[in-house]
Amino acid sequence: MDEAVADIFGYRAVQLGLPALDGLRASRIGSRWRIALGDDPQERPGAELACDAAALPFAPASLDLVSMPHTLERSQDPRTALREAERVLVPEGRIVICGFNPTSLWGMRQRRALLLQRLGGAPRPWIPDVGDFVGYLRLRDWLTLLGFEVESSRFGCYRPAVRGQGALDRMAWMDAVGDRWWPIFGSVYFLVAIKRVHGVRPLQRQSARPAARGLVPTAARVPLATAAGAPQAAAVVADPMSPASFSSASSSTGKNT
């Protein structure tokens, strides 16, 4: 996350959720806030604000960067939270999302624990205080509908869901080969998306084409004078360049021949 936010420029940045984890520490943006989600006081340390992810206290198009570290999994309505993040972002603003991959070893263990819990058992979930995982492809569809363009993405953490540190150390080789052999099955995914807004360019109204000068009129009315000088009905003089003149000239030529 530090590598992703380091090259994002702007004036205001916000991290939604997990305020104890400073995901904006490498950002060059001057005004940064970490927001605690929910009413749990244990998540307040390190936060400057506390609010709901579906109702952010920011004006539309007022933030340049929104970071959401595992925010969608912890939200009651992840689509509404994502729509709210789109509202407060400026055009060409960035959103950084980190989430758990349901099609992974961690996702399989989490679904198993949640299924047993719904059936009446009381197993402890592998990742507590987290709801259903949001799939990577589903998240891309949501972002596309909101007008985002995914700039970069990456998967990681390919080790199985075990709690012992010794077992995790013995399976460290899986992280080394996971990017090559099974990249889409990483337990955690990370992506950066850009908010695209299509602009409208007003076109200047074209004025009427002025009349060309020096053209011979197609017909001109010339008054005929009588012997007494009183004008009578005007005679029509045909334009020598009109099609009618050419047709009459050709007919007369044919008669003479």
CSV table of N, CA and C in Angstrom, one decimal, residues 121-191:
chain,number,residue,atom,x,y,z
A,121,GLY,N,-23.7,-24.4,15.1
A,121,GLY,CA,-22.5,-24.5,15.8
A,121,GLY,C,-21.9,-23.1,16.2
A,122,ALA,N,-20.9,-23.2,16.9
A,122,ALA,CA,-20.3,-21.9,17.4
A,122,ALA,C,-18.8,-21.9,17.1
A,123,PRO,N,-18.3,-22.2,15.9
A,123,PRO,CA,-16.9,-22.2,15.6
A,123,PRO,C,-16.4,-20.7,15.5
A,124,ARG,N,-15.2,-20.5,15.8
A,124,ARG,CA,-14.6,-19.2,15.7
A,124,ARG,C,-14.1,-19.0,14.3
A,125,PRO,N,-14.6,-17.9,13.7
A,125,PRO,CA,-14.2,-17.7,12.3
A,125,PRO,C,-12.7,-17.4,12.2
A,126,TRP,N,-12.1,-17.8,11.0
A,126,TRP,CA,-10.7,-17.6,10.8
A,126,TRP,C,-10.3,-16.1,10.9
A,127,ILE,N,-11.2,-15.3,10.4
A,127,ILE,CA,-10.9,-13.8,10.5
A,127,ILE,C,-12.2,-13.3,11.2
A,128,PRO,N,-12.1,-12.9,12.5
A,128,PRO,CA,-13.3,-12.5,13.2
A,128,PRO,C,-13.7,-11.1,12.8
A,129,ASP,N,-14.9,-10.7,13.1
A,129,ASP,CA,-15.5,-9.4,12.8
A,129,ASP,C,-15.5,-9.0,11.3
A,130,VAL,N,-15.6,-10.0,10.5
A,130,VAL,CA,-15.6,-9.8,9.1
A,130,VAL,C,-16.8,-10.6,8.5
A,131,GLY,N,-17.5,-10.0,7.6
A,131,GLY,CA,-18.6,-10.6,6.9
A,131,GLY,C,-18.2,-11.5,5.7
A,132,ASP,N,-19.0,-11.5,4.8
A,132,ASP,CA,-18.7,-12.3,3.5
A,132,ASP,C,-17.7,-11.5,2.7
A,133,PHE,N,-16.7,-12.3,2.2
A,133,PHE,CA,-15.7,-11.7,1.4
A,133,PHE,C,-16.3,-11.2,0.0
A,134,VAL,N,-15.8,-10.1,-0.5
A,134,VAL,CA,-16.2,-9.6,-1.8
A,134,VAL,C,-15.2,-10.1,-2.8
A,135,GLY,N,-15.6,-10.8,-3.8
A,135,GLY,CA,-14.8,-11.3,-4.8
A,135,GLY,C,-14.1,-10.3,-5.7
A,136,TYR,N,-13.0,-10.6,-6.2
A,136,TYR,CA,-12.2,-9.6,-7.0
A,136,TYR,C,-13.0,-9.3,-8.3
A,137,LEU,N,-13.5,-10.3,-9.0
A,137,LEU,CA,-14.3,-10.0,-10.2
A,137,LEU,C,-15.5,-9.2,-10.0
A,138,ARG,N,-16.2,-9.5,-8.9
A,138,ARG,CA,-17.4,-8.8,-8.5
A,138,ARG,C,-17.0,-7.3,-8.2
A,139,LEU,N,-15.9,-7.1,-7.5
A,139,LEU,CA,-15.5,-5.7,-7.2
A,139,LEU,C,-15.2,-5.0,-8.5
A,140,ARG,N,-14.6,-5.6,-9.4
A,140,ARG,CA,-14.3,-4.9,-10.7
A,140,ARG,C,-15.6,-4.5,-11.4
A,141,ASP,N,-16.6,-5.4,-11.3
A,141,ASP,CA,-17.9,-5.0,-12.0
A,141,ASP,C,-18.5,-3.8,-11.3
A,142,TRP,N,-18.5,-3.8,-9.9
A,142,TRP,CA,-19.0,-2.7,-9.2
A,142,TRP,C,-18.3,-1.4,-9.6
A,143,LEU,N,-17.0,-1.5,-9.7
A,143,LEU,CA,-16.2,-0.3,-10.0
A,143,LEU,C,-16.5,0.2,-11.4
A,144,THR,N,-16.7,-0.7,-12.4
A,144,THR,CA,-17.0,-0.3,-13.7
A,144,THR,C,-18.3,0.4,-13.8
A,145,LEU,N,-19.3,-0.1,-13.1
A,145,LEU,CA,-20.6,0.5,-13.1
A,145,LEU,C,-20.6,1.9,-12.5
A,146,LEU,N,-19.7,2.1,-11.6
A,146,LEU,CA,-19.5,3.5,-11.0
A,146,LEU,C,-18.6,4.4,-11.7
A,147,GLY,N,-18.1,3.9,-12.9
A,147,GLY,CA,-17.3,4.8,-13.7
A,147,GLY,C,-15.8,4.8,-13.4
A,148,PHE,N,-15.3,3.7,-12.7
A,148,PHE,CA,-13.9,3.6,-12.3
A,148,PHE,C,-13.2,2.8,-13.4
A,149,GLU,N,-11.9,3.1,-13.5
A,149,GLU,CA,-11.0,2.3,-14.4
A,149,GLU,C,-9.9,1.7,-13.5
A,150,VAL,N,-9.8,0.4,-13.5
A,150,VAL,CA,-8.8,-0.2,-12.7
A,150,VAL,C,-7.4,0.0,-13.3
A,151,GLU,N,-6.5,0.6,-12.5
A,151,GLU,CA,-5.2,1.0,-12.9
A,151,GLU,C,-4.2,-0.1,-12.7
A,152,SER,N,-4.2,-0.7,-11.6
A,152,SER,CA,-3.3,-1.8,-11.2
A,152,SER,C,-4.0,-2.7,-10.2
A,153,SER,N,-3.5,-4.0,-10.2
A,153,SER,CA,-4.1,-4.9,-9.2
A,153,SER,C,-3.0,-6.0,-8.9
A,154,ARG,N,-3.1,-6.7,-7.8
A,154,ARG,CA,-2.1,-7.7,-7.4
A,154,ARG,C,-2.7,-8.6,-6.3
A,155,PHE,N,-2.3,-9.8,-6.3
A,155,PHE,CA,-2.7,-10.8,-5.3
A,155,PHE,C,-1.5,-11.2,-4.5
A,156,GLY,N,-1.7,-11.7,-3.3
A,156,GLY,CA,-0.7,-12.0,-2.4
A,156,GLY,C,-1.1,-13.0,-1.3
A,157,CYS,N,-0.2,-13.4,-0.5
A,157,CYS,CA,-0.5,-14.3,0.7
A,157,CYS,C,-1.1,-15.6,0.3
A,158,TYR,N,-0.2,-16.5,-0.2
A,158,TYR,CA,-0.7,-17.8,-0.7
A,158,TYR,C,-0.5,-19.0,0.3
A,159,ARG,N,-0.1,-18.7,1.5
A,159,ARG,CA,0.0,-19.8,2.4
A,159,ARG,C,-1.4,-20.2,2.9
A,160,PRO,N,-1.5,-21.4,3.4
A,160,PRO,CA,-2.9,-21.8,3.9
A,160,PRO,C,-3.2,-21.2,5.2
A,161,ALA,N,-4.4,-21.4,5.6
A,161,ALA,CA,-5.0,-20.7,6.8
A,161,ALA,C,-4.6,-21.6,8.0
A,162,VAL,N,-3.4,-21.4,8.6
A,162,VAL,CA,-3.0,-22.1,9.8
A,162,VAL,C,-2.6,-21.0,10.8
A,163,ARG,N,-2.7,-21.3,12.1
A,163,ARG,CA,-2.4,-20.4,13.2
A,163,ARG,C,-1.0,-20.5,13.7
A,164,GLY,N,-0.4,-21.6,13.6
A,164,GLY,CA,1.0,-21.8,14.1
A,164,GLY,C,2.0,-21.1,13.3
A,165,GLN,N,2.9,-20.4,14.0
A,165,GLN,CA,4.0,-19.6,13.3
A,165,GLN,C,5.0,-20.6,12.6
A,166,GLY,N,5.2,-21.7,13.3
A,166,GLY,CA,6.1,-22.7,12.7
A,166,GLY,C,5.6,-23.2,11.4
A,167,ALA,N,4.3,-23.5,11.3
A,167,ALA,CA,3.7,-24.0,10.0
A,167,ALA,C,3.8,-23.0,9.0
A,168,LEU,N,3.5,-21.7,9.3
A,168,LEU,CA,3.6,-20.7,8.4
A,168,LEU,C,5.0,-20.5,7.8
A,169,ASP,N,6.0,-20.6,8.7
A,169,ASP,CA,7.4,-20.5,8.2
A,169,ASP,C,7.8,-21.6,7.3
A,170,ARG,N,7.3,-22.8,7.5
A,170,ARG,CA,7.6,-24.0,6.7
A,170,ARG,C,7.0,-23.8,5.3
A,171,MET,N,5.9,-23.1,5.2
A,171,MET,CA,5.2,-22.9,3.9
A,171,MET,C,5.5,-21.6,3.3
A,172,ALA,N,6.5,-21.0,3.6
A,172,ALA,CA,6.9,-19.7,3.0
A,172,ALA,C,7.2,-19.8,1.5
A,173,TRP,N,7.6,-21.0,1.1
A,173,TRP,CA,7.9,-21.2,-0.3
A,173,TRP,C,6.6,-21.0,-1.2
A,174,MET,N,5.4,-21.1,-0.6
A,174,MET,CA,4.2,-21.0,-1.4
A,174,MET,C,4.0,-19.5,-1.9
A,175,ASP,N,4.5,-18.6,-1.1
A,175,ASP,CA,4.4,-17.2,-1.5
A,175,ASP,C,5.3,-16.9,-2.6
A,176,ALA,N,6.5,-17.6,-2.7
A,176,ALA,CA,7.5,-17.3,-3.7
A,176,ALA,C,7.0,-17.8,-5.1
A,177,VAL,N,6.3,-18.9,-5.1
A,177,VAL,CA,5.8,-19.5,-6.4
A,177,VAL,C,4.3,-19.2,-6.7
A,178,GLY,N,3.6,-18.6,-5.7
A,178,GLY,CA,2.2,-18.3,-5.9
A,178,GLY,C,1.9,-17.3,-7.1
A,179,ASP,N,2.8,-16.3,-7.2
A,179,ASP,CA,2.6,-15.3,-8.2
A,179,ASP,C,2.7,-15.9,-9.6
A,180,ARG,N,3.5,-17.0,-9.7
A,180,ARG,CA,3.7,-17.6,-11.0
A,180,ARG,C,2.7,-18.7,-11.4
A,181,TRP,N,2.4,-19.5,-10.4
A,181,TRP,CA,1.6,-20.8,-10.7
A,181,TRP,C,0.1,-20.6,-10.4
A,182,TRP,N,-0.2,-19.9,-9.4
A,182,TRP,CA,-1.7,-19.7,-9.1
A,182,TRP,C,-1.9,-18.3,-8.6
A,183,PRO,N,-1.7,-17.3,-9.5
A,183,PRO,CA,-1.8,-15.9,-9.1
A,183,PRO,C,-3.2,-15.4,-8.6
A,184,ILE,N,-4.2,-16.0,-9.1
A,184,ILE,CA,-5.6,-15.5,-8.8
A,184,ILE,C,-6.1,-16.1,-7.5
A,185,PHE,N,-5.4,-17.0,-6.9
A,185,PHE,CA,-5.8,-17.7,-5.7
A,185,PHE,C,-5.1,-17.2,-4.4
A,186,GLY,N,-4.6,-16.0,-4.5
A,186,GLY,CA,-4.0,-15.4,-3.3
A,186,GLY,C,-5.1,-15.0,-2.3
A,187,SER,N,-4.8,-15.1,-1.1
A,187,SER,CA,-5.8,-14.8,0.0
A,187,SER,C,-6.1,-13.4,0.1
A,188,VAL,N,-5.3,-12.5,-0.4
A,188,VAL,CA,-5.5,-11.0,-0.3
A,188,VAL,C,-5.3,-10.4,-1.7
A,189,TYR,N,-6.2,-9.5,-2.1
A,189,TYR,CA,-6.0,-8.8,-3.3
A,189,TYR,C,-5.9,-7.3,-3.0
A,190,PHE,N,-5.3,-6.6,-4.0
A,190,PHE,CA,-5.0,-5.2,-3.8
A,190,PHE,C,-5.2,-4.5,-5.2
A,191,LEU,N,-5.9,-3.4,-5.2
A,191,LEU,CA,-6.1,-2.8,-6.5
A,191,LEU,C,-6.2,-1.3,-6.3
